mmCIF file of N, CA and C in Angstrom:
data_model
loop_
_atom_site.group_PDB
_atom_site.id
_atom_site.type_symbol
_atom_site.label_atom_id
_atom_site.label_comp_id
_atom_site.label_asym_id
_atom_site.label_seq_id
_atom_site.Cartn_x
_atom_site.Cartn_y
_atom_site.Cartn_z
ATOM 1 N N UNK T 9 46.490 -101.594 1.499
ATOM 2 C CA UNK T 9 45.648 -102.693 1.084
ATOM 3 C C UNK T 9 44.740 -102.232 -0.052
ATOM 4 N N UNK T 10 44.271 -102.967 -1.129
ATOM 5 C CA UNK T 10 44.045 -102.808 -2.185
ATOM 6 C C UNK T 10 42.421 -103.107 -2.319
ATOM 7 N N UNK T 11 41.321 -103.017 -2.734
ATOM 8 C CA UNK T 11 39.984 -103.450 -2.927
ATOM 9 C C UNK T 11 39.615 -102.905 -4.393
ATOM 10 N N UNK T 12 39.567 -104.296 -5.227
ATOM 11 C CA UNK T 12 39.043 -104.061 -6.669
ATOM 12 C C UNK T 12 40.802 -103.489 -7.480
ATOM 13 N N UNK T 13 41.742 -103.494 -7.176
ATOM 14 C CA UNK T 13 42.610 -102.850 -8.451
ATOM 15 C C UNK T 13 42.422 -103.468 -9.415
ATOM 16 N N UNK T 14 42.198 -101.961 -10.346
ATOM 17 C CA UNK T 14 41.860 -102.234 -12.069
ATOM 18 C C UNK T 14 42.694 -101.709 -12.839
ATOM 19 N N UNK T 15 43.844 -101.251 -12.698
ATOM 20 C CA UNK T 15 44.376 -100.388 -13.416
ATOM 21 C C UNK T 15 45.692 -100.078 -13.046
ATOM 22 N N UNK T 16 47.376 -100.270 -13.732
ATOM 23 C CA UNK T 16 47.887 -99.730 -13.232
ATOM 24 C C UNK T 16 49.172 -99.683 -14.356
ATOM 25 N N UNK T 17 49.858 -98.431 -13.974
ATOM 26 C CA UNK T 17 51.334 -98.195 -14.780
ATOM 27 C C UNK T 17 52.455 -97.918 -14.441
ATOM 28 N N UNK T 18 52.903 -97.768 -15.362
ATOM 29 C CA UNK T 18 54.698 -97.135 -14.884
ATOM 30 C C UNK T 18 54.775 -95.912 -15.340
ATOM 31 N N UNK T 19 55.847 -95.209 -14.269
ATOM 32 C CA UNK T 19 56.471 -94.028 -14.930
ATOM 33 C C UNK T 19 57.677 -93.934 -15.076
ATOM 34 N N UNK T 20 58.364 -93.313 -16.299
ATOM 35 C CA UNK T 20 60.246 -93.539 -16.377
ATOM 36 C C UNK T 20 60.665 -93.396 -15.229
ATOM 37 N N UNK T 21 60.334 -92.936 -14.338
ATOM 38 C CA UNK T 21 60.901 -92.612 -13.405
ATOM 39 C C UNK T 21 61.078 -94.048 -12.188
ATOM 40 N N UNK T 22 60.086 -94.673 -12.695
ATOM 41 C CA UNK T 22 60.332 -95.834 -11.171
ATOM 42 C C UNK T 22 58.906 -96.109 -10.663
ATOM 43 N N UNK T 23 57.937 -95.147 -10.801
ATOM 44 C CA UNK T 23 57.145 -94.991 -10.193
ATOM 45 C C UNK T 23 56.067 -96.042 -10.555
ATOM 46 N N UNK T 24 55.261 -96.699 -9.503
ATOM 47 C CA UNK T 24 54.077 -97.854 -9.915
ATOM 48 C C UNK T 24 52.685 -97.363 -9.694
ATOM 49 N N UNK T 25 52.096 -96.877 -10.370
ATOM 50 C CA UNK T 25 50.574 -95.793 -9.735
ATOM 51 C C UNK T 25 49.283 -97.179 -9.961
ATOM 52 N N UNK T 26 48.726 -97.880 -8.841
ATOM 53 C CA UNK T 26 47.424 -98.616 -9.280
ATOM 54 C C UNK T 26 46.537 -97.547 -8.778
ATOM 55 N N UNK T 27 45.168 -97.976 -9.560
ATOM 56 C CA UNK T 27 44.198 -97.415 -9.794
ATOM 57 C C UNK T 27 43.100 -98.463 -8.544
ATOM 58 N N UNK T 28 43.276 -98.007 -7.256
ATOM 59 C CA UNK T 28 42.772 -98.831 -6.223
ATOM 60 C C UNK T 28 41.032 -98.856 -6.317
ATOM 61 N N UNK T 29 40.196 -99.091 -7.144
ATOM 62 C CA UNK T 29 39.102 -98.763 -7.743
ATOM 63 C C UNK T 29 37.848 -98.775 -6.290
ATOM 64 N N UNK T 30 38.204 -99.931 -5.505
ATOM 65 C CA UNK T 30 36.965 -99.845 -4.335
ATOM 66 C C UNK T 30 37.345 -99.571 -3.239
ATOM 67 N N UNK T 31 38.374 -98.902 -3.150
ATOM 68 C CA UNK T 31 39.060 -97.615 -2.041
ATOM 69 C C UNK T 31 38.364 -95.918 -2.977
ATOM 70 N N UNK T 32 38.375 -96.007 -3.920
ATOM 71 C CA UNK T 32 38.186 -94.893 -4.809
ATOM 72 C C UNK T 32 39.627 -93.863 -4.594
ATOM 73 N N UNK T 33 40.516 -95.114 -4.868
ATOM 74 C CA UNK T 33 42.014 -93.599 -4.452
ATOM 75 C C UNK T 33 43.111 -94.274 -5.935
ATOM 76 N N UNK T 34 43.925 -93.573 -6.303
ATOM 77 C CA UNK T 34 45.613 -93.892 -6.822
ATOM 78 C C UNK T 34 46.123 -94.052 -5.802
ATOM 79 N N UNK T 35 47.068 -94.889 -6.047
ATOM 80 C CA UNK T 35 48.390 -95.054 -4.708
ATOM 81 C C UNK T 35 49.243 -95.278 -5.760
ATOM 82 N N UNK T 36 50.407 -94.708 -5.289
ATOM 83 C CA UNK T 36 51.898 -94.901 -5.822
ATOM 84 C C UNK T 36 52.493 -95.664 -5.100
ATOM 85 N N UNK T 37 53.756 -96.193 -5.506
ATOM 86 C CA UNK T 37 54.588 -96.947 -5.288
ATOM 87 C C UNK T 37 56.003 -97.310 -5.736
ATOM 88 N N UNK T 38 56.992 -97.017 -5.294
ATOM 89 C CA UNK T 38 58.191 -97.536 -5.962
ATOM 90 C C UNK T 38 58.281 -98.921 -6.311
ATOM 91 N N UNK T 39 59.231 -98.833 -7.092
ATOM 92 C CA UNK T 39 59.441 -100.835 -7.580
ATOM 93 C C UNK T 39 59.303 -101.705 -6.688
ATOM 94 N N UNK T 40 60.317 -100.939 -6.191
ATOM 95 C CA UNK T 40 60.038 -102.169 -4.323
ATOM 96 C C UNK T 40 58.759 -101.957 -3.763
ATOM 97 N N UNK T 41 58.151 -101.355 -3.968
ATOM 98 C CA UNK T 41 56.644 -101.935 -2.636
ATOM 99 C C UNK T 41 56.823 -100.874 -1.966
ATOM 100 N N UNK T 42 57.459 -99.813 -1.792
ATOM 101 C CA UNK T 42 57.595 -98.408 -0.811
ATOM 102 C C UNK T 42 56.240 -97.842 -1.114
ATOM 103 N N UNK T 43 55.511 -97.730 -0.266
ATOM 104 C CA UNK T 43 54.059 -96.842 -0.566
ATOM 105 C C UNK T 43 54.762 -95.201 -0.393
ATOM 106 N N UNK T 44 54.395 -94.472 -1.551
ATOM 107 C CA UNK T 44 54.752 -92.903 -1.925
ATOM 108 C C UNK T 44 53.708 -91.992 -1.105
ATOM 109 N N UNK T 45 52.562 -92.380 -1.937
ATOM 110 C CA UNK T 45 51.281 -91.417 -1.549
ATOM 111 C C UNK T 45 50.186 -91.810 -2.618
ATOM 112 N N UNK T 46 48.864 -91.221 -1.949
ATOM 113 C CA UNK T 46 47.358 -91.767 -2.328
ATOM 114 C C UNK T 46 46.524 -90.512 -3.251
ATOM 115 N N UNK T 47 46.410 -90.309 -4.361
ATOM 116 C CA UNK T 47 45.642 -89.609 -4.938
ATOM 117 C C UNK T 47 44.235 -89.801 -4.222
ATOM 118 N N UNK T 48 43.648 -89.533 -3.073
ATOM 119 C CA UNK T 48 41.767 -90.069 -2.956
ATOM 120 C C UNK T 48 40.980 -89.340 -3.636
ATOM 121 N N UNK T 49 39.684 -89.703 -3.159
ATOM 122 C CA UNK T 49 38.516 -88.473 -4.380
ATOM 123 C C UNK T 49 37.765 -87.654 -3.106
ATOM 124 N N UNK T 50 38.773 -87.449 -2.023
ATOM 125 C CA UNK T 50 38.049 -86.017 -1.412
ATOM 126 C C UNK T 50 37.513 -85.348 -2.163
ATOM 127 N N UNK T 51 38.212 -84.152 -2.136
ATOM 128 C CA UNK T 51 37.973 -82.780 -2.831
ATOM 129 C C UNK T 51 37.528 -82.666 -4.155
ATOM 130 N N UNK T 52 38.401 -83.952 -5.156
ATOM 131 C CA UNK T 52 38.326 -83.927 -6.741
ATOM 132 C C UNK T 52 37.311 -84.795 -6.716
ATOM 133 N N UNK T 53 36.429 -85.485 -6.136
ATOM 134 C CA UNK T 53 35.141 -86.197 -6.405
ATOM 135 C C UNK T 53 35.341 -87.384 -7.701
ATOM 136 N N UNK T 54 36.672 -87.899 -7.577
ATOM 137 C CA UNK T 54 36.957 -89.005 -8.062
ATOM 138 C C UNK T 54 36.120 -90.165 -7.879
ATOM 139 N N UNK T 55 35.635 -91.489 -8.762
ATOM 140 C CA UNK T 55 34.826 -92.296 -8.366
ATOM 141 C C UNK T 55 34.906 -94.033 -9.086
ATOM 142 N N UNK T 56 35.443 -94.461 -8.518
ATOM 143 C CA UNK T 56 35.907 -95.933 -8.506
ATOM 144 C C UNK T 56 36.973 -95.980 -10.099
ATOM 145 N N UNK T 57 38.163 -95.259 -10.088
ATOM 146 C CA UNK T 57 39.310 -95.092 -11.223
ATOM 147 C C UNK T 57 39.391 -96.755 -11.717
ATOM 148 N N UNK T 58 39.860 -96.954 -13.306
ATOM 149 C CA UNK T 58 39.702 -97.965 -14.056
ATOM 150 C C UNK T 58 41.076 -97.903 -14.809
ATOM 151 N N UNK T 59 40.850 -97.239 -15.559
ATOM 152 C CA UNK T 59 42.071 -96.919 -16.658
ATOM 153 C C UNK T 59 43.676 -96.063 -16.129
ATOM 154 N N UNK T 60 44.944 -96.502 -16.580
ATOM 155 C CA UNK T 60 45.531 -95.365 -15.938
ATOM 156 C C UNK T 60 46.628 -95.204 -16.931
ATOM 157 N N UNK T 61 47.400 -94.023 -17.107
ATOM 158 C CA UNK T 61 48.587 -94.244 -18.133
ATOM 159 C C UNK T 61 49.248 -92.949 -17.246
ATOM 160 N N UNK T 62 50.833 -92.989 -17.901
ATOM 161 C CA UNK T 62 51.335 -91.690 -17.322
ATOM 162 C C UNK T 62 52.065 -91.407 -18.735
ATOM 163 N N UNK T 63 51.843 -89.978 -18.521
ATOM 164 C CA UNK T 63 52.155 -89.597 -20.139
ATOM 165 C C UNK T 63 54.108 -89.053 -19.683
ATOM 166 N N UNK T 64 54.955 -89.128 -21.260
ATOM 167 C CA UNK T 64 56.162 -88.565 -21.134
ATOM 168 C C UNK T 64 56.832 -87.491 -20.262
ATOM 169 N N UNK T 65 55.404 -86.496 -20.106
ATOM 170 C CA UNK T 65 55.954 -85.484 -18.916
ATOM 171 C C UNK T 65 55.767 -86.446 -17.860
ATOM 172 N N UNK T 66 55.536 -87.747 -17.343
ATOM 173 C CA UNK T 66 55.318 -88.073 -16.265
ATOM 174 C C UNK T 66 53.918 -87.495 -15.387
ATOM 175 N N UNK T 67 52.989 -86.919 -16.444
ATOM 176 C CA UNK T 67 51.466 -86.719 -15.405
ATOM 177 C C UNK T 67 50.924 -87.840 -15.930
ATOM 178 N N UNK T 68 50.399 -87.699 -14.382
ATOM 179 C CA UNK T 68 49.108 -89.543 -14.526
ATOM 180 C C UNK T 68 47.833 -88.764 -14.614
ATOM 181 N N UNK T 69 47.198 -89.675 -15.897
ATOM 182 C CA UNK T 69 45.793 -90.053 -16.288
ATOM 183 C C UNK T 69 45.071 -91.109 -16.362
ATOM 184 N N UNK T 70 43.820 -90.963 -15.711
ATOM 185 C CA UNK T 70 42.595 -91.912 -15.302
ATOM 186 C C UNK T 70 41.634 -91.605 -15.677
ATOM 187 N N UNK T 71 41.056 -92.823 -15.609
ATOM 188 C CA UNK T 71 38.913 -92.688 -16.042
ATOM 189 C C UNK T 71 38.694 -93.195 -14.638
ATOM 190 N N UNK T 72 37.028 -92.972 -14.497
ATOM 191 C CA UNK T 72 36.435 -93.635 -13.444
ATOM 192 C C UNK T 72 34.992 -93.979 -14.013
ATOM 193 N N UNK T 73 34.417 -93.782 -12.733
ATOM 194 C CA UNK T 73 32.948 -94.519 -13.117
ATOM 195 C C UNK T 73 32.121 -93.063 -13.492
ATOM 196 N N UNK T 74 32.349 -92.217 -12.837
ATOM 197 C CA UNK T 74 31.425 -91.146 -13.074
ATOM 198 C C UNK T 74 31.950 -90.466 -14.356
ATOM 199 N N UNK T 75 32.239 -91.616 -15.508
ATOM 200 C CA UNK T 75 32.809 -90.450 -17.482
ATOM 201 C C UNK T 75 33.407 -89.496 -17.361
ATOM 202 N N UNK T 76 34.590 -90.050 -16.140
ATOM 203 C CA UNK T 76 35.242 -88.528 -16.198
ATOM 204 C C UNK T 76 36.508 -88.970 -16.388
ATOM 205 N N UNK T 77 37.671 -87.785 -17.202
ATOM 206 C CA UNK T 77 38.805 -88.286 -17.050
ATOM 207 C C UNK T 77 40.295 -87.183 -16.621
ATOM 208 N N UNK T 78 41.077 -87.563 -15.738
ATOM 209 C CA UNK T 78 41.536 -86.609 -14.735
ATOM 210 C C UNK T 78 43.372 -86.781 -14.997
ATOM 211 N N UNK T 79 43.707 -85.557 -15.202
ATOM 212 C CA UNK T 79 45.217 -85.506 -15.679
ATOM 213 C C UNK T 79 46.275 -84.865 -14.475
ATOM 214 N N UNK T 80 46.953 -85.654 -13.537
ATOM 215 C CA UNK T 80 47.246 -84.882 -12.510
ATOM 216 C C UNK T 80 48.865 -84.809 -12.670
ATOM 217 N N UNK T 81 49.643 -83.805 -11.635
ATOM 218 C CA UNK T 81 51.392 -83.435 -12.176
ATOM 219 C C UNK T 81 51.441 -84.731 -11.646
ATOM 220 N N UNK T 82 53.026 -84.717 -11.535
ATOM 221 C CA UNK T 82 53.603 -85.977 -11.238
ATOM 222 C C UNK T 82 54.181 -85.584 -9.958
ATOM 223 N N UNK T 83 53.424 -84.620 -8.747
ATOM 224 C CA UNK T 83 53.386 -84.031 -7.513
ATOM 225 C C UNK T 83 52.366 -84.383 -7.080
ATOM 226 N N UNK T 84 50.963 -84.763 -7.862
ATOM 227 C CA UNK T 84 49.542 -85.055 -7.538
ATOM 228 C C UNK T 84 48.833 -84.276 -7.302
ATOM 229 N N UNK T 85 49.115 -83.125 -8.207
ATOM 230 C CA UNK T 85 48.534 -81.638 -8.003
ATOM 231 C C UNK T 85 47.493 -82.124 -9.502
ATOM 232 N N UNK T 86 46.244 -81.971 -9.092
ATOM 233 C CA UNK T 86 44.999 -81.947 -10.268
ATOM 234 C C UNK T 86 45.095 -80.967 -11.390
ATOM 235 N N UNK T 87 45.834 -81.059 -12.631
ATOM 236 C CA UNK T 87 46.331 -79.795 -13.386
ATOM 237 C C UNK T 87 44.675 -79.843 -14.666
ATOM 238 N N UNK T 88 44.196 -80.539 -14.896
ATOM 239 C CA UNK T 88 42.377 -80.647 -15.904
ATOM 240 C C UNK T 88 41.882 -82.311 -15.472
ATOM 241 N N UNK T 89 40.624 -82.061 -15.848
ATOM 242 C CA UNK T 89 40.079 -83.142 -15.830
ATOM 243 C C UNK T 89 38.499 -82.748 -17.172
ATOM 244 N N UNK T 90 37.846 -83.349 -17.814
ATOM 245 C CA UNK T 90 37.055 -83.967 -19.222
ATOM 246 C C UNK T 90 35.975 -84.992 -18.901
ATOM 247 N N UNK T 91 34.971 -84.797 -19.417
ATOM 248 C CA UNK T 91 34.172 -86.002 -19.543
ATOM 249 C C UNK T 91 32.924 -85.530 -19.109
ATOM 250 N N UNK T 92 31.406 -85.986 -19.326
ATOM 251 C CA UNK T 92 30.402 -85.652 -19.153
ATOM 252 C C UNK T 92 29.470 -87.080 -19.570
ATOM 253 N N UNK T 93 28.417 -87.899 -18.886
ATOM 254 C CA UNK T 93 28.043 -88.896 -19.251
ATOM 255 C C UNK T 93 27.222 -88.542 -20.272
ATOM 256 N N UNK T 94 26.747 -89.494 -20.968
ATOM 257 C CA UNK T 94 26.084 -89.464 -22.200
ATOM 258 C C UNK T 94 26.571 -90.127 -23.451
ATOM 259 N N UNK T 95 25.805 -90.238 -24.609
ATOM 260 C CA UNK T 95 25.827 -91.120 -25.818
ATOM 261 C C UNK T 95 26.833 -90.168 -27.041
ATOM 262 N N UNK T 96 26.110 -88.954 -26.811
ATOM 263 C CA UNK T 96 26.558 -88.403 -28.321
ATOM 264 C C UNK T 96 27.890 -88.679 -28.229
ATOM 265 N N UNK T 97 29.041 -88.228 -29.193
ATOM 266 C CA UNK T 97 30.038 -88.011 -29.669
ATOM 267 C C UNK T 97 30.681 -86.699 -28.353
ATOM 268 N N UNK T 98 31.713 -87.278 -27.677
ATOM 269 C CA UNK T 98 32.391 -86.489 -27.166
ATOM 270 C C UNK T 98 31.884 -86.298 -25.257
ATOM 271 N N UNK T 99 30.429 -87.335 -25.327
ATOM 272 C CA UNK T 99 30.192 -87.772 -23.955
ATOM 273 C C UNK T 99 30.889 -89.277 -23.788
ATOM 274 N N UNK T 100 31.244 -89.916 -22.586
ATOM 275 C CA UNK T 100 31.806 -91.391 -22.101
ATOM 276 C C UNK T 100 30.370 -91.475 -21.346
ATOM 277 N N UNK T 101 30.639 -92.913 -21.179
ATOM 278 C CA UNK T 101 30.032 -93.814 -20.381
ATOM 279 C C UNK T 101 30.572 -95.403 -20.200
ATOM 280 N N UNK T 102 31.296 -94.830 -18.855
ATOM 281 C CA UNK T 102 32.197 -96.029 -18.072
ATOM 282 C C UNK T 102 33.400 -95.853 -18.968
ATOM 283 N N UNK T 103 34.117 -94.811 -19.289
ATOM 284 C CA UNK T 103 35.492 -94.708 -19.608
ATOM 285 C C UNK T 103 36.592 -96.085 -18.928
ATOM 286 N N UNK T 104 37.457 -96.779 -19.787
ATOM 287 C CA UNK T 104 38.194 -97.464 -19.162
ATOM 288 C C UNK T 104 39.828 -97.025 -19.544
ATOM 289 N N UNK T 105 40.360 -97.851 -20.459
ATOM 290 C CA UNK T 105 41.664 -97.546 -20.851
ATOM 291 C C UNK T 105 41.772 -96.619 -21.586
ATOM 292 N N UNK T 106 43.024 -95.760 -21.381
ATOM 293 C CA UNK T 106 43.441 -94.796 -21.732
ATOM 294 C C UNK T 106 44.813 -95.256 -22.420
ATOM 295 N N UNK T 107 45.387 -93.751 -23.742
ATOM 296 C CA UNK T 107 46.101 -94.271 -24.415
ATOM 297 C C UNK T 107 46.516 -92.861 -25.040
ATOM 298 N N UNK T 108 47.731 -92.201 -24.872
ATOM 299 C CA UNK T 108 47.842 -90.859 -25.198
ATOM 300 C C UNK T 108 49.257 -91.273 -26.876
ATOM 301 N N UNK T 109 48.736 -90.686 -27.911
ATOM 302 C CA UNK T 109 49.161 -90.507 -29.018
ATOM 303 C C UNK T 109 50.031 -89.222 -28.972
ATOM 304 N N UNK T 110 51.361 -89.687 -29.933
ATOM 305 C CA UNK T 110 52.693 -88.883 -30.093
ATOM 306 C C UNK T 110 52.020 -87.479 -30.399
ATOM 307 N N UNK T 111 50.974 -87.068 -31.057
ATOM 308 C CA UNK T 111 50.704 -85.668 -31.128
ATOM 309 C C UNK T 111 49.992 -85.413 -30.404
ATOM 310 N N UNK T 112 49.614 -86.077 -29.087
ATOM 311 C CA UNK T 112 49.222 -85.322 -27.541
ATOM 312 C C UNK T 112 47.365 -85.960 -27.305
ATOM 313 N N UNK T 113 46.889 -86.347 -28.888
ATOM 314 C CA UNK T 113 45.774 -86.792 -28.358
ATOM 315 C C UNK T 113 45.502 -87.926 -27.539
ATOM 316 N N UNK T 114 44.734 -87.773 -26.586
ATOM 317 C CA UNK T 114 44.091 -88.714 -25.322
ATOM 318 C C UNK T 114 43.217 -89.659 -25.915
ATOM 319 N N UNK T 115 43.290 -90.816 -26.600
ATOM 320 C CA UNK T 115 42.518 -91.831 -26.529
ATOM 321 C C UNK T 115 41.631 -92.779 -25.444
ATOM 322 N N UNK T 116 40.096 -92.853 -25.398
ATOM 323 C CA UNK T 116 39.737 -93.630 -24.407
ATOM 324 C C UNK T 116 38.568 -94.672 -24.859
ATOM 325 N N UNK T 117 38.841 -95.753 -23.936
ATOM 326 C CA UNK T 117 37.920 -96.903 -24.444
ATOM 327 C C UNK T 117 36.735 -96.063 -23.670
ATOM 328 N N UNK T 118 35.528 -96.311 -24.520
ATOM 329 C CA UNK T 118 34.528 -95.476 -24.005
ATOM 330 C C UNK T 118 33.678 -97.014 -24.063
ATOM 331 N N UNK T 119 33.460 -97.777 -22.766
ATOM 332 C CA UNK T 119 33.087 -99.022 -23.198
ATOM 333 C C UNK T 119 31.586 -98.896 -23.509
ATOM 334 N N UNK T 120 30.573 -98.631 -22.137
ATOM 335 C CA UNK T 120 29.419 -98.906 -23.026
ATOM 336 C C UNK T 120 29.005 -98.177 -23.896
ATOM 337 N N UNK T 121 29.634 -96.960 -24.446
ATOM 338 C CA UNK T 121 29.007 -96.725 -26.086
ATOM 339 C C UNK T 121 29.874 -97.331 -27.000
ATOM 340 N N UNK T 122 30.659 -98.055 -26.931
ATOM 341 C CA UNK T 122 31.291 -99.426 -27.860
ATOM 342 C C UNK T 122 31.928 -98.444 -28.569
ATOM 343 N N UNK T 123 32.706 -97.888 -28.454
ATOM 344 C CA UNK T 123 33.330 -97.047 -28.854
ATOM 345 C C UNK T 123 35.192 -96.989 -28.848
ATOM 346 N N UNK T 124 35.964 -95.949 -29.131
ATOM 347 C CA UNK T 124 37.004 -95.461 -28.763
ATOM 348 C C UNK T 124 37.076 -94.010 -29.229
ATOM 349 N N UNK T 125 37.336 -93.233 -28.223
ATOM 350 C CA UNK T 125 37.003 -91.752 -28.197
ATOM 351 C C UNK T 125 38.357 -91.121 -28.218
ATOM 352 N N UNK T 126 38.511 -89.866 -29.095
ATOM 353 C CA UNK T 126 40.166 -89.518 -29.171
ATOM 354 C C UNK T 126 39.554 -87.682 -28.574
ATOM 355 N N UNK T 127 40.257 -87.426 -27.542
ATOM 356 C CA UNK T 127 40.440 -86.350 -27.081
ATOM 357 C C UNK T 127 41.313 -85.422 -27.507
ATOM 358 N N UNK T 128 41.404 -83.841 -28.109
ATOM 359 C CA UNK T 128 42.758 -82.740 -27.542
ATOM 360 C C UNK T 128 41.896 -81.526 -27.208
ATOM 361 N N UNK T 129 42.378 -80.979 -26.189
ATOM 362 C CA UNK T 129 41.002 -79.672 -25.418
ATOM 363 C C UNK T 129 39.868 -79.767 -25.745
ATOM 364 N N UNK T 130 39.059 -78.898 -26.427
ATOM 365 C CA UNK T 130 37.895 -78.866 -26.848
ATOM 366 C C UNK T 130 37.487 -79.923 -27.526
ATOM 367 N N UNK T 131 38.254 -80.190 -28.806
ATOM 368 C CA UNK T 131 37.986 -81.514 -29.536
ATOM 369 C C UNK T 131 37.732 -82.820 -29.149
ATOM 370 N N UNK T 132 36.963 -83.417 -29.731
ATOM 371 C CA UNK T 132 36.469 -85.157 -29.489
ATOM 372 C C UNK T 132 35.756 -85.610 -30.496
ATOM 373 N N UNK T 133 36.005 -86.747 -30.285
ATOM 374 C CA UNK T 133 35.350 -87.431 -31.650
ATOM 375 C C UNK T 133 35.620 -88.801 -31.405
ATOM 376 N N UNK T 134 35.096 -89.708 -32.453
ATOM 377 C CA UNK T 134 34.816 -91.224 -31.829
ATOM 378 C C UNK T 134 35.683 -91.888 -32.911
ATOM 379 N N UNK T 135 36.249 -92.900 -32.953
ATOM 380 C CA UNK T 135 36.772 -93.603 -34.030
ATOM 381 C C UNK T 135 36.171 -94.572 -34.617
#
């Protein structure tokens, strides 16, 4: 059962990942409706997920509420996660959609600094 979904994608593979935002979990899903398994924010301190994409290797990426943004395998093993609240250049606040570019950079709607923020490791910057 679902509370608040905001967010959700495909992976080549079949796979349906929503972003269950007022559960604070991912859940997967096959095409058909088969529930897979639940990314929650035990351990990784995940907090109400918004945005979601799954990149060509098939790892899923999300924002949440706490400006953070979290890149996990396509096993649901937590491989990095980014983000720190704040205004300047290279902080989010309320990260939503995500959007990963052919040369690997991570694009994110950074809504309330009215923004769009392009990520690769260290680097950030605002568009």
């Amino acid at each position: 059962r679902f509370s608040d979904p905001a967010g959700i994608a495909l992976s080549t593979e079949g796979v349906i990942f929503v972003c269950d935002s007022g559960n604070y979990r991912i859940q997967a899903f096959t095409v058909q409706g088969e529930f897979l398994y639940a990314l929650d924010s035990g351990a990784d301190s995940f907090d109400k997920p918004r945005g979601i994409i799954v990149d060509r290797s098939g790892n899923i990426l999300f924002s949440d509420d706490s400006a953070r943004v979290y890149k996990y395998s396509p096993d649901g093993v937590l491989m990095a996660d980014f983000g720190v609240f704040g205004e300047k250049q290279g902080e989010l606040r309320s990260p939503a959609g995500l959007s990963v570019g052919r040369e690997g950079m991570i694009y994110v709607a950074d809504s309330y600094n009215h923004r769009i923020q392009r990520f690769r490791r260290e680097q950030s910057y605002s568009l």
